[in-house]
Tab-separated table of C-alpha atoms in Angstrom:
chain	number	residue	atom	x	y	z
A	1137	MET	CA	33.402	-132.705	-13.078
A	1138	THR	CA	34.544	-130.221	-15.685
A	1139	PHE	CA	35.613	-126.885	-14.271
A	1140	LYS	CA	35.249	-123.954	-16.667
A	1141	LEU	CA	37.692	-121.623	-14.924
A	1142	LYS	CA	41.255	-122.680	-15.779
A	1143	ILE	CA	44.185	-121.412	-13.742
A	1144	LYS	CA	47.657	-122.728	-14.478
A	1145	PRO	CA	49.842	-123.988	-11.559
A	1146	LYS	CA	52.413	-121.276	-12.371
A	1147	THR	CA	49.843	-118.652	-11.489
A	1148	THR	CA	49.142	-120.357	-8.175
A	1149	TYR	CA	52.873	-120.482	-7.390
A	1150	LEU	CA	53.316	-116.806	-8.259
A	1151	THR	CA	50.435	-115.716	-6.051
A	1152	SER	CA	51.752	-117.928	-3.206
A	1153	ILE	CA	55.219	-116.358	-3.654
A	1154	PHE	CA	53.659	-112.874	-3.553
A	1155	VAL	CA	51.736	-113.627	-0.346
A	1156	VAL	CA	54.765	-115.257	1.320
A	1157	LEU	CA	56.808	-112.231	0.306
A	1158	ILE	CA	54.341	-109.982	2.091
A	1159	PHE	CA	54.638	-112.183	5.198
A	1160	LEU	CA	58.463	-112.008	4.873
A	1161	ILE	CA	58.499	-108.232	4.669
A	1162	PHE	CA	56.086	-107.919	7.601
A	1163	PHE	CA	58.058	-110.221	9.916
A	1164	SER	CA	61.387	-108.716	8.909
A	1165	TYR	CA	60.058	-105.313	9.673
A	1166	LYS	CA	58.649	-106.428	13.042
A	1167	ALA	CA	61.968	-108.177	13.901
A	1168	LEU	CA	63.997	-105.089	13.025
A	1169	ILE	CA	61.768	-102.803	15.080
A	1170	ALA	CA	61.837	-105.218	18.028
A	1171	TYR	CA	65.609	-105.446	17.805
A	1172	LEU	CA	66.013	-101.639	17.742
A	1173	ILE	CA	63.737	-101.207	20.734
A	1174	HIS	CA	65.486	-103.974	22.681
A	1175	ARG	CA	68.896	-102.503	21.877
A	1176	GLU	CA	67.828	-99.047	23.101
A	1177	LEU	CA	66.259	-100.382	26.274
A	1178	TYR	CA	68.768	-103.007	27.318
A	1179	GLY	CA	71.936	-102.036	25.411
A	1180	GLY	CA	72.354	-105.051	23.220
A	1181	GLY	CA	71.697	-108.753	22.907
A	1182	LEU	CA	68.725	-110.488	21.399
A	1183	ASP	CA	65.300	-111.007	22.801
A	1184	VAL	CA	63.037	-114.034	22.215
A	1185	ILE	CA	60.616	-111.924	20.283
A	1186	VAL	CA	63.322	-110.684	17.975
A	1187	LEU	CA	64.559	-114.216	17.363
A	1188	LEU	CA	61.095	-115.632	16.745
A	1189	ARG	CA	60.179	-112.925	14.213
A	1190	ALA	CA	63.523	-113.227	12.470
A	1191	SER	CA	63.114	-117.026	12.360
A	1192	ILE	CA	59.661	-116.726	10.773
A	1193	ALA	CA	61.097	-114.296	8.199
A	1194	GLY	CA	63.878	-116.775	7.428
A	1195	ILE	CA	61.345	-119.601	7.030
A	1196	MET	CA	59.328	-117.411	4.658
A	1197	PHE	CA	62.480	-116.800	2.549
A	1198	LEU	CA	63.147	-120.521	2.374
A	1199	LEU	CA	59.497	-121.094	1.362
A	1200	ILE	CA	59.877	-118.648	-1.465
A	1201	LEU	CA	62.920	-120.571	-2.727
A	1202	LEU	CA	61.004	-123.808	-2.430
A	1203	LEU	CA	58.056	-122.427	-4.405
A	1204	ILE	CA	60.412	-121.222	-7.144
A	1205	GLN	CA	61.793	-124.757	-7.386
A	1206	PHE	CA	58.273	-126.202	-7.578
A	1207	MET	CA	57.524	-124.013	-10.597
A	1208	LYS	CA	60.136	-125.975	-12.549
A	1209	ILE	CA	58.260	-129.312	-12.170
A	1210	ILE	CA	56.375	-130.318	-15.395
A	1211	ASP	CA	54.640	-133.565	-14.400
A	1212	LEU	CA	50.928	-132.932	-13.810
A	1213	LYS	CA	50.535	-135.585	-11.094
A	1214	SER	CA	53.449	-134.170	-9.152
A	1215	GLN	CA	51.983	-130.695	-9.559
A	1216	LYS	CA	48.715	-131.981	-8.201
A	1217	THR	CA	50.372	-133.426	-5.104
A	1218	ILE	CA	52.339	-130.255	-4.462
A	1219	LEU	CA	49.249	-128.069	-4.953
A	1220	ARG	CA	47.333	-130.265	-2.481
A	1221	GLY	CA	50.015	-129.587	0.104
A	1222	ILE	CA	49.954	-125.847	-0.667
A	1223	PHE	CA	46.165	-125.823	-0.340
A	1224	ILE	CA	46.327	-127.564	3.022
A	1225	GLY	CA	49.025	-125.101	4.146
A	1226	TRP	CA	47.096	-121.984	3.113
A	1227	SER	CA	43.818	-123.326	4.499
A	1228	SER	CA	45.527	-124.051	7.821
A	1229	VAL	CA	47.051	-120.568	7.991
A	1230	PHE	CA	43.628	-119.071	7.114
A	1231	ILE	CA	41.764	-120.989	9.837
A	1232	ILE	CA	44.455	-120.419	12.460
A	1233	LEU	CA	44.557	-116.701	11.791
A	1234	ILE	CA	40.783	-116.511	12.172
A	1235	ILE	CA	40.934	-118.404	15.468
A	1236	ILE	CA	43.952	-116.612	16.960
A	1237	ASN	CA	43.644	-113.006	15.865
A	1238	LEU	CA	40.755	-111.659	13.837
A	1239	GLY	CA	42.468	-108.269	13.782
A	1240	LEU	CA	44.942	-109.415	11.119
A	1241	ILE	CA	42.298	-109.023	8.462
A	1242	TYR	CA	44.757	-108.378	5.631
A	1243	PHE	CA	46.637	-111.584	6.273
A	1244	ILE	CA	43.402	-113.486	6.616
A	1245	VAL	CA	42.230	-112.200	3.252
A	1246	LEU	CA	45.578	-112.968	1.629
A	1247	ALA	CA	45.689	-116.526	3.004
A	1248	GLY	CA	42.038	-117.102	2.014
A	1249	MET	CA	42.682	-115.776	-1.499
A	1250	SER	CA	45.736	-118.019	-1.960
A	1251	SER	CA	43.797	-121.018	-0.664
A	1252	PHE	CA	40.890	-120.315	-3.035
A	1253	ILE	CA	43.162	-119.836	-6.057
A	1254	THR	CA	44.954	-123.112	-5.232
A	1255	LEU	CA	41.631	-124.945	-4.936
A	1256	ILE	CA	40.507	-123.695	-8.380
A	1257	THR	CA	43.862	-124.724	-9.817
A	1258	LEU	CA	43.488	-128.187	-8.304
A	1259	PHE	CA	40.086	-128.664	-9.975
A	1260	SER	CA	41.366	-127.508	-13.356
A	1261	LEU	CA	44.533	-129.664	-12.984
A	1262	GLU	CA	42.348	-132.784	-12.389
A	1263	ASP	CA	40.568	-132.007	-15.676
A	1264	GLN	CA	43.929	-131.615	-17.480
A	1265	ILE	CA	45.079	-134.968	-16.069
A	1266	LYS	CA	41.925	-136.657	-17.344
A	1267	GLU	CA	42.439	-135.125	-20.788
A	1268	GLU	CA	46.076	-136.227	-20.836
A	1269	LYS	CA	45.120	-139.815	-20.112
A	1270	ASN	CA	42.825	-139.869	-23.180
A	1271	THR	CA	45.500	-138.610	-25.570
A	1272	LEU	CA	48.441	-140.426	-27.107
A	1273	THR	CA	51.999	-139.131	-27.041
A	1274	GLU	CA	53.902	-138.686	-30.260
A	1275	LYS	CA	56.047	-141.730	-29.481
A	1276	GLU	CA	52.925	-143.890	-28.945
A	1277	ILE	CA	51.513	-142.712	-32.239
A	1278	TYR	CA	54.722	-143.497	-34.029
A	1279	LEU	CA	54.881	-146.997	-32.546
A	1280	LEU	CA	51.274	-147.641	-33.490
A	1281	GLN	CA	51.953	-146.563	-37.006
A	1282	LYS	CA	54.976	-148.864	-37.231
A	1283	LEU	CA	52.892	-151.699	-35.856
A	1284	ALA	CA	50.140	-151.046	-38.413
A	1285	LYS	CA	52.638	-151.152	-41.311
A	1286	LYS	CA	53.963	-154.569	-40.203
A	1287	LYS	CA	50.559	-156.264	-40.535
């Protein structure tokens, strides 16, 4: 199946980084507000809500670093495997947000958008892999030319 809309994997990584950054800012803000409220009410210490929100923000930061490292990978088959995992992740977040809290419409739209962009990239990447299989590398062309000269 040839897919006419081509999106490069780097674009998918950048959109995922942008969406994860929004999640990071949101949970950092919520953790800070929860910490300030808890400190005013109880005079110090950490609450479970503060720790959970801060932990989610930390995980989002680590995910951003991981996505930046994935952008450096050049191999198309590895890119396809990574993008499948990202698609499964965004689709899961999308479905879970719909089930748990329909009020978070902005996050649902962001997760759905990221999932859709990743799916389009997967289809175009499969076409690129098929095209790459049908072409010869420069080293293969050189070796074939040397073999043709020997005969």
